PDB file of N, CA and C in Angstrom:
ATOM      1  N   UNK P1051       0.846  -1.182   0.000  1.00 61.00           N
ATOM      2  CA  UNK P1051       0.000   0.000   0.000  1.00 61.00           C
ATOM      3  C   UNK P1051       0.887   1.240   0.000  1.00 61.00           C
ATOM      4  N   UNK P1052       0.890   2.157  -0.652  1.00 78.00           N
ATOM      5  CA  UNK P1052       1.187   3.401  -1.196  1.00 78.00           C
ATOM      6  C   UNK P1052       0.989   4.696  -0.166  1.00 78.00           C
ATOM      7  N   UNK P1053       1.700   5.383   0.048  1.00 86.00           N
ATOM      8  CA  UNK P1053       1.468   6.542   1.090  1.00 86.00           C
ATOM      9  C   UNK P1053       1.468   8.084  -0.139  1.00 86.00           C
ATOM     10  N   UNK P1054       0.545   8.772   0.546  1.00 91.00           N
ATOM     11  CA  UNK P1054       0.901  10.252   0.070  1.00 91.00           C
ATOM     12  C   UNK P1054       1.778  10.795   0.620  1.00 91.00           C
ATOM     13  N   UNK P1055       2.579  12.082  -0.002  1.00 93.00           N
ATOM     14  CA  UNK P1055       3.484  12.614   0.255  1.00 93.00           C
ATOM     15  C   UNK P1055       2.601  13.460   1.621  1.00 93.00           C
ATOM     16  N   UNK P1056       1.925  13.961   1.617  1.00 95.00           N
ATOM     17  CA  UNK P1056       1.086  14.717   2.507  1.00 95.00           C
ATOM     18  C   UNK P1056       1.221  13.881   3.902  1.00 95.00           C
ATOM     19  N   UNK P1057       0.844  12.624   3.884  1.00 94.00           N
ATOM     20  CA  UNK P1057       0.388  12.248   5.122  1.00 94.00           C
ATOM     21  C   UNK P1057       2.111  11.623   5.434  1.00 94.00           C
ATOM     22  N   UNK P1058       3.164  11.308   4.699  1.00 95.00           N
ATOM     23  CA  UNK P1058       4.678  11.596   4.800  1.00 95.00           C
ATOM     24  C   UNK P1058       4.968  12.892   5.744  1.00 95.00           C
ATOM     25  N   UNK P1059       4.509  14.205   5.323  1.00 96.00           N
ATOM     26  CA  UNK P1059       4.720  15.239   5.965  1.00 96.00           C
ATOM     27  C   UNK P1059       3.761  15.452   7.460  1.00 96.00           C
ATOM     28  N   UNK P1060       2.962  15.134   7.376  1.00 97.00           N
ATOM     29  CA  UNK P1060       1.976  15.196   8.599  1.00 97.00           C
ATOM     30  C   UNK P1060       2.525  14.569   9.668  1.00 97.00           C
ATOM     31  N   UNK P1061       3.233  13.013   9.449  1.00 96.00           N
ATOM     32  CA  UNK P1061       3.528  12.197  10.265  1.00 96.00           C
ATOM     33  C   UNK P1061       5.380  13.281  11.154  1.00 96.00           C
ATOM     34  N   UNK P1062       5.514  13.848  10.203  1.00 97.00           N
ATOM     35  CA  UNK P1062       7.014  14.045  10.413  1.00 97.00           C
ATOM     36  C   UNK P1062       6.603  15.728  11.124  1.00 97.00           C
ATOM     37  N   UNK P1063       5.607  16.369  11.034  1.00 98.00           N
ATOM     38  CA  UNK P1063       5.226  17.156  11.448  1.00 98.00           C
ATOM     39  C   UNK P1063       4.742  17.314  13.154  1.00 98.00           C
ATOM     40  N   UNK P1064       3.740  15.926  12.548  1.00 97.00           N
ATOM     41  CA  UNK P1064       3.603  15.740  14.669  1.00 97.00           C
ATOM     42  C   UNK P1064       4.715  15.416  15.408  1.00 97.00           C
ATOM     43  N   UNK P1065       5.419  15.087  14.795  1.00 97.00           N
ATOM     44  CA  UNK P1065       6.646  14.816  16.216  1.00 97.00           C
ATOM     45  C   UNK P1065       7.696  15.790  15.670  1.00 97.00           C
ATOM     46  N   UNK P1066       7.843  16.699  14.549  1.00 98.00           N
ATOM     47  CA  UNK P1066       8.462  17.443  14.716  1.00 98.00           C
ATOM     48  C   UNK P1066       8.213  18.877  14.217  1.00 98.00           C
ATOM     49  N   UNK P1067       6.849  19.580  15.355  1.00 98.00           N
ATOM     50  CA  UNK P1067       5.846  20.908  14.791  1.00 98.00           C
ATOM     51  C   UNK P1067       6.613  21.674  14.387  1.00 98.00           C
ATOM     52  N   UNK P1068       8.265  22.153  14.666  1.00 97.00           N
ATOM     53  CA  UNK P1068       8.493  23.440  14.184  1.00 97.00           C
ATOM     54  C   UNK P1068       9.499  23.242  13.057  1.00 97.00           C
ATOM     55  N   UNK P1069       9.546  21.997  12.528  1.00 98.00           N
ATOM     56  CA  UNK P1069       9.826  21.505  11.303  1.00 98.00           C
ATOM     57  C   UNK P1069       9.470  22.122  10.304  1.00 98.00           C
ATOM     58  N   UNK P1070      10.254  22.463   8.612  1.00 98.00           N
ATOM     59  CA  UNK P1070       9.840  22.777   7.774  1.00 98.00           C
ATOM     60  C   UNK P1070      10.184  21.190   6.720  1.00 98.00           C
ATOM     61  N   UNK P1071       9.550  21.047   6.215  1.00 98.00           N
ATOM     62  CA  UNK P1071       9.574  19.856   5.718  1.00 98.00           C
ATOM     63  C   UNK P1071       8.896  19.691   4.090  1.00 98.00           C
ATOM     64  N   UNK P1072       9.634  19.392   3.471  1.00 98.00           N
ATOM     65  CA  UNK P1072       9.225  19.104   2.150  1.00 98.00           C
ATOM     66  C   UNK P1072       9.406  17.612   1.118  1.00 98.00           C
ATOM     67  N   UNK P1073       8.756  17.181   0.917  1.00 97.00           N
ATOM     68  CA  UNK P1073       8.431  15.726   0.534  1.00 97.00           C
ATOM     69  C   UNK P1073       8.371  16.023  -1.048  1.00 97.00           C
ATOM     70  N   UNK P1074       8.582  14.822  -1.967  1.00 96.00           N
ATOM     71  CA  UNK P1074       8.731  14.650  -3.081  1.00 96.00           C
ATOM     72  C   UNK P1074       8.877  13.511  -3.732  1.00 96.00           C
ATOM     73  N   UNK P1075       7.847  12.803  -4.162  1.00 92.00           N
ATOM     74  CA  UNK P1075       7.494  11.667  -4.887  1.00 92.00           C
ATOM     75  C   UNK P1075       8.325  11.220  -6.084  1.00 92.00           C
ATOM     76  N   UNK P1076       9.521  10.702  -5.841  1.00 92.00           N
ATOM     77  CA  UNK P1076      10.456  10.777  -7.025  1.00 92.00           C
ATOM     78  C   UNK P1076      10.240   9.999  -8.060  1.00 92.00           C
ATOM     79  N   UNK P1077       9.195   9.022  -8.300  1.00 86.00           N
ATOM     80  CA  UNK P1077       8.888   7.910  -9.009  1.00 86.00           C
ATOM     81  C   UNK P1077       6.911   7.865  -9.528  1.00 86.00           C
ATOM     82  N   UNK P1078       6.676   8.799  -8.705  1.00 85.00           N
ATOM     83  CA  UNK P1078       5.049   8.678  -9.180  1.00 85.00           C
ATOM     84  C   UNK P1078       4.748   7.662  -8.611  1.00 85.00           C
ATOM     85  N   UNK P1079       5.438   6.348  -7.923  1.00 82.00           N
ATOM     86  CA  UNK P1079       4.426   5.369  -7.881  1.00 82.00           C
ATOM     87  C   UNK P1079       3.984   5.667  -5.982  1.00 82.00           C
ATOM     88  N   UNK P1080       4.156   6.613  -5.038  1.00 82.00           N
ATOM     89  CA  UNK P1080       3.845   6.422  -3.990  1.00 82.00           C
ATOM     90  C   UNK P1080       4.431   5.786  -3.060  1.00 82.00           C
ATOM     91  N   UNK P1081       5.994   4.813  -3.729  1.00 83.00           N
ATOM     92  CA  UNK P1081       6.781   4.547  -2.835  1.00 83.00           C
ATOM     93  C   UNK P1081       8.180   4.575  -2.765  1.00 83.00           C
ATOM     94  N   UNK P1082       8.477   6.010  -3.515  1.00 88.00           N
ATOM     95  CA  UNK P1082       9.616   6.126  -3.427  1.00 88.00           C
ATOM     96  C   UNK P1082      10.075   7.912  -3.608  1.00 88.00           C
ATOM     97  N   UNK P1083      10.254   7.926  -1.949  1.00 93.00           N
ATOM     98  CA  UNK P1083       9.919   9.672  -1.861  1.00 93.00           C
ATOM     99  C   UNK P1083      11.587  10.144  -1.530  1.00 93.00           C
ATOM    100  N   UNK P1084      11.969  11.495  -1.727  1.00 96.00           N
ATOM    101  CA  UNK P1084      12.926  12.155  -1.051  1.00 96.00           C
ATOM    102  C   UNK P1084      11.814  13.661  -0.227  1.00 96.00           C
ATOM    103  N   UNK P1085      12.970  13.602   1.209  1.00 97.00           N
ATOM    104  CA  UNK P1085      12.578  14.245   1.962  1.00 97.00           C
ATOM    105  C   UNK P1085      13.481  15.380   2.557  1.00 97.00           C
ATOM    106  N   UNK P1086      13.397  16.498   2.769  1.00 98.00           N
ATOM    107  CA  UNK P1086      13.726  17.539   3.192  1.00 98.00           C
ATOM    108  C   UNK P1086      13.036  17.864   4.806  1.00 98.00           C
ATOM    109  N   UNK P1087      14.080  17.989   6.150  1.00 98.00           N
ATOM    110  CA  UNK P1087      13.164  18.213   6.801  1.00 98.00           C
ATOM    111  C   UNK P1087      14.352  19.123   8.140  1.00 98.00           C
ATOM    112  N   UNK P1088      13.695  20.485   7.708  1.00 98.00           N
ATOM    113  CA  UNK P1088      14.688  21.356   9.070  1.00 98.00           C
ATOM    114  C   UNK P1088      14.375  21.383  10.149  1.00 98.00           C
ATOM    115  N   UNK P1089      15.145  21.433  11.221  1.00 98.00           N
ATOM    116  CA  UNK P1089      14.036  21.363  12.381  1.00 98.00           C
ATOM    117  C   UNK P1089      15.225  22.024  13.892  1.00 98.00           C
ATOM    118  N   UNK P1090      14.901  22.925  14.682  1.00 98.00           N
ATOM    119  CA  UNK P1090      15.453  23.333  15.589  1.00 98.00           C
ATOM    120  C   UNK P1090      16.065  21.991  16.139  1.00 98.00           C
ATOM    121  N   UNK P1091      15.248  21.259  16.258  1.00 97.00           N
ATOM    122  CA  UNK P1091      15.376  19.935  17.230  1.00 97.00           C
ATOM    123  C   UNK P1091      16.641  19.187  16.944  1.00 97.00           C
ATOM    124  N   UNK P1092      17.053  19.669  15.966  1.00 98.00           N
ATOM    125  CA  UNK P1092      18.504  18.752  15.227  1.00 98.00           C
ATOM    126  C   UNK P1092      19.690  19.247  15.771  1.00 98.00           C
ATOM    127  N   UNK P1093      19.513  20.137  16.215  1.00 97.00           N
ATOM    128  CA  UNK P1093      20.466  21.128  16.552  1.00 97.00           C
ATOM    129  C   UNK P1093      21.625  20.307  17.651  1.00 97.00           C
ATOM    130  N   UNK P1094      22.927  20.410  17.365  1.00 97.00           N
ATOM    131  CA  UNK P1094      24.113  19.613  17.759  1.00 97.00           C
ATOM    132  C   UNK P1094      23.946  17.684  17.799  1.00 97.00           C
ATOM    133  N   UNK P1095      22.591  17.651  17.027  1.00 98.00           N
ATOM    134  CA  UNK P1095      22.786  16.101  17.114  1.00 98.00           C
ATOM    135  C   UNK P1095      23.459  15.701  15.762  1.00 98.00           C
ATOM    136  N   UNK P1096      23.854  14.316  16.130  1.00 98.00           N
ATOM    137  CA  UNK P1096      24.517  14.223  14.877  1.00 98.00           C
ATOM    138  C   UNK P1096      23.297  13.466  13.308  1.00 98.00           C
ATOM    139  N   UNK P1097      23.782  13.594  12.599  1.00 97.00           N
ATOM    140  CA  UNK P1097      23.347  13.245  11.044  1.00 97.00           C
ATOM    141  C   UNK P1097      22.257  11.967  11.612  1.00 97.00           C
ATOM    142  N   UNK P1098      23.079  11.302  12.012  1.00 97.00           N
ATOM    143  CA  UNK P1098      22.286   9.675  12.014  1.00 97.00           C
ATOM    144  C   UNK P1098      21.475   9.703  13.428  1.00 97.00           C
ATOM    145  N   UNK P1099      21.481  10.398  14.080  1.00 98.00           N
ATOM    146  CA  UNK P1099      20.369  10.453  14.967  1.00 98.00           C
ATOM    147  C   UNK P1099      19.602  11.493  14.685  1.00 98.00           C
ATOM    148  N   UNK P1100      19.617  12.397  13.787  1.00 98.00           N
ATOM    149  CA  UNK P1100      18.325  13.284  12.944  1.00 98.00           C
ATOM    150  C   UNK P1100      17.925  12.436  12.296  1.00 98.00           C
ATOM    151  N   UNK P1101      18.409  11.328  11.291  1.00 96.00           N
ATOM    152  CA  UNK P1101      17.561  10.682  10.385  1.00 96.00           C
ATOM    153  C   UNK P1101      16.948   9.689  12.053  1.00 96.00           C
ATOM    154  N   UNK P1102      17.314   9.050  12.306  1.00 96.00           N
ATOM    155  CA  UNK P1102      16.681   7.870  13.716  1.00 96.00           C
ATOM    156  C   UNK P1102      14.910   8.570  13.692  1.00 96.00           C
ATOM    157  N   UNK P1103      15.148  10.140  14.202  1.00 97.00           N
ATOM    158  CA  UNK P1103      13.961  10.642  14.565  1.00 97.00           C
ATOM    159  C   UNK P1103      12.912  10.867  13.902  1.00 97.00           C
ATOM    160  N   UNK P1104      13.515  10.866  12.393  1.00 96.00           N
ATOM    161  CA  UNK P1104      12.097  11.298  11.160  1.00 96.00           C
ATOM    162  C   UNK P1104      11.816   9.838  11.112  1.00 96.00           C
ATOM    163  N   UNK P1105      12.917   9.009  11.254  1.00 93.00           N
ATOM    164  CA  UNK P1105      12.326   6.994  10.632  1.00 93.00           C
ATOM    165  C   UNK P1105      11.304   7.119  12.098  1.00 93.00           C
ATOM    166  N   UNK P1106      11.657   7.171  12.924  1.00 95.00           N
ATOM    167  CA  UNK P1106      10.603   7.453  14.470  1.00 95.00           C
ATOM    168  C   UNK P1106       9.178   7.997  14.418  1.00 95.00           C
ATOM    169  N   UNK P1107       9.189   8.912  13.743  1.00 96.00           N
ATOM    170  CA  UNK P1107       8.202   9.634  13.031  1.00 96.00           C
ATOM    171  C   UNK P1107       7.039   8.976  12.178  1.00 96.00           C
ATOM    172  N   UNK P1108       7.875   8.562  11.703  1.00 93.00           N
ATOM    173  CA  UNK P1108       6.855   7.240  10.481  1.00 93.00           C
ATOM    174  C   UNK P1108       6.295   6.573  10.785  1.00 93.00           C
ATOM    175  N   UNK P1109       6.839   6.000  12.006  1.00 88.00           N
ATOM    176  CA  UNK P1109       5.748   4.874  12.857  1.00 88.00           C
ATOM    177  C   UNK P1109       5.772   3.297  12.178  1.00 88.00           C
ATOM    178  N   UNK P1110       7.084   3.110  11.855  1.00 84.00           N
ATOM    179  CA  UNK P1110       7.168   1.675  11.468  1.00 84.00           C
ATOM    180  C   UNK P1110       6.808   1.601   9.960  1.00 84.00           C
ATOM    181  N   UNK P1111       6.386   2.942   9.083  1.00 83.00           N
ATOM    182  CA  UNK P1111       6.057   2.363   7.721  1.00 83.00           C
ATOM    183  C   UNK P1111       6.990   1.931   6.815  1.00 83.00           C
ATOM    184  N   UNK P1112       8.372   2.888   7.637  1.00 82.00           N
ATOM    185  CA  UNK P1112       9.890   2.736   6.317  1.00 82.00           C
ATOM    186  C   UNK P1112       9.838   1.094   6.257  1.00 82.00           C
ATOM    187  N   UNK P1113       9.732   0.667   4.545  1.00 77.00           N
ATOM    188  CA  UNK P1113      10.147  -0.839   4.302  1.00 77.00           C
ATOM    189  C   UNK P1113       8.833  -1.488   4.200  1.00 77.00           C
ATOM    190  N   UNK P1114       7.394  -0.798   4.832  1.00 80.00           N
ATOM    191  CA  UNK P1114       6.179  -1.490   4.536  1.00 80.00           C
ATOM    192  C   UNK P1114       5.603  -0.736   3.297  1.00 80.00           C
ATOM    193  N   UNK P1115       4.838   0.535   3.907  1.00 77.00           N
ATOM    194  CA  UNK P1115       3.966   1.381   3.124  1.00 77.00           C
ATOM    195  C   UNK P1115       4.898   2.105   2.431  1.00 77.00           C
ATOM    196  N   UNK P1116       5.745   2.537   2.833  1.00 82.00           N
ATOM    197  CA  UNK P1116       6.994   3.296   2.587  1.00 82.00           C
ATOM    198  C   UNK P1116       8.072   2.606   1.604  1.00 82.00           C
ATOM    199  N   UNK P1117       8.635   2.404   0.751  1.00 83.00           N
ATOM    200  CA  UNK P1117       9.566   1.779   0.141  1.00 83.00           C
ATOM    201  C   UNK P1117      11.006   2.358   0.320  1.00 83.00           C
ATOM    202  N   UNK P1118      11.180   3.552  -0.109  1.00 87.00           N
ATOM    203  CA  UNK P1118      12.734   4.240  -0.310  1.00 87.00           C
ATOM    204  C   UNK P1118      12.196   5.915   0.079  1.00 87.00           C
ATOM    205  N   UNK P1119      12.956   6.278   1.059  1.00 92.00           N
ATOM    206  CA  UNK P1119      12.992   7.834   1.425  1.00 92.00           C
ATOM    207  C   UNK P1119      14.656   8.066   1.448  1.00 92.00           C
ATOM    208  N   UNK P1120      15.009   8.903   0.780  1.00 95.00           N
ATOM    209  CA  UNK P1120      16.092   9.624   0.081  1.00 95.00           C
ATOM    210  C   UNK P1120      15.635  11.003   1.466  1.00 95.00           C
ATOM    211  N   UNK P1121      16.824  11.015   2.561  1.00 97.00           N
ATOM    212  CA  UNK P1121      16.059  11.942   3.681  1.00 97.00           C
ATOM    213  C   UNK P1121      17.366  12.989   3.857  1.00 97.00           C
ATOM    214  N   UNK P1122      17.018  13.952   3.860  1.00 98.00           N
ATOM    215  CA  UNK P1122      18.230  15.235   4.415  1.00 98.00           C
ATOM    216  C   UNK P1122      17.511  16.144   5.241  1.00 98.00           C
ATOM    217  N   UNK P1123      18.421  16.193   6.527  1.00 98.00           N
ATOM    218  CA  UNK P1123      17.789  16.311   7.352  1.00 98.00           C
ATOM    219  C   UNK P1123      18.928  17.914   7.910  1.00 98.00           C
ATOM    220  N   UNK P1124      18.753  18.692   8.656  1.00 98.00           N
ATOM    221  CA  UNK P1124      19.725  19.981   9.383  1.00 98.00           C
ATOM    222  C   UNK P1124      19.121  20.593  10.430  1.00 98.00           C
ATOM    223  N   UNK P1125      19.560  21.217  10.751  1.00 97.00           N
ATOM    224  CA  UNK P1125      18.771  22.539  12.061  1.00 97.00           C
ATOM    225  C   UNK P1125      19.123  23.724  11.065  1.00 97.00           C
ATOM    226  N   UNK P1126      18.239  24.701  11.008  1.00 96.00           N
ATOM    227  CA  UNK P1126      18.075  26.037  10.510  1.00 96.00           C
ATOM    228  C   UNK P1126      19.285  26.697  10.956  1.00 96.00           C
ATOM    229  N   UNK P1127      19.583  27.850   9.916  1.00 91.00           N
ATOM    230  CA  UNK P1127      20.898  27.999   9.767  1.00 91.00           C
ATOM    231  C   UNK P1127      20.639  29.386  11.021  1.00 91.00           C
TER     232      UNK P1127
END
């Protein structure tokens, strides 16, 4: 089953509100997105525990509903 990019952003939104976040369906088929997502919250953590928190976010879909997220993640400059 196929996810929208929308409900991609929603999910990454509730756990991270002051996030700016932008999603992008790289394939049309619904399971294979790149993601953009800034967020105060990143701030001095490292790379791989910003991505930990958006896969956290998802709620278990990366690898089900989810196929491939291409994710870059920072704290606002």
């Amino acid at each position: 089953m196929a996810m929208e990019a929308s409900e991609i952003e929603a999910l990454i939104k509730e756990a991270l509100p002051d996030a700016k976040v932008t999603v992008e369906d790289l394939a049309g088929d619904g399971d294979h997105y790149a993601a953009t997502v800034i967020s105060d919250q990143f701030r001095g953590l490292s790379r791989v525990r910003q991505h930990q928190i958006v896969y956290a976010a998802l709620r278990g879909r990366m690898g089900g509903a989810l196929h491939a997220l291409a994710l870059q993640t920072s704290a606002p400059e």
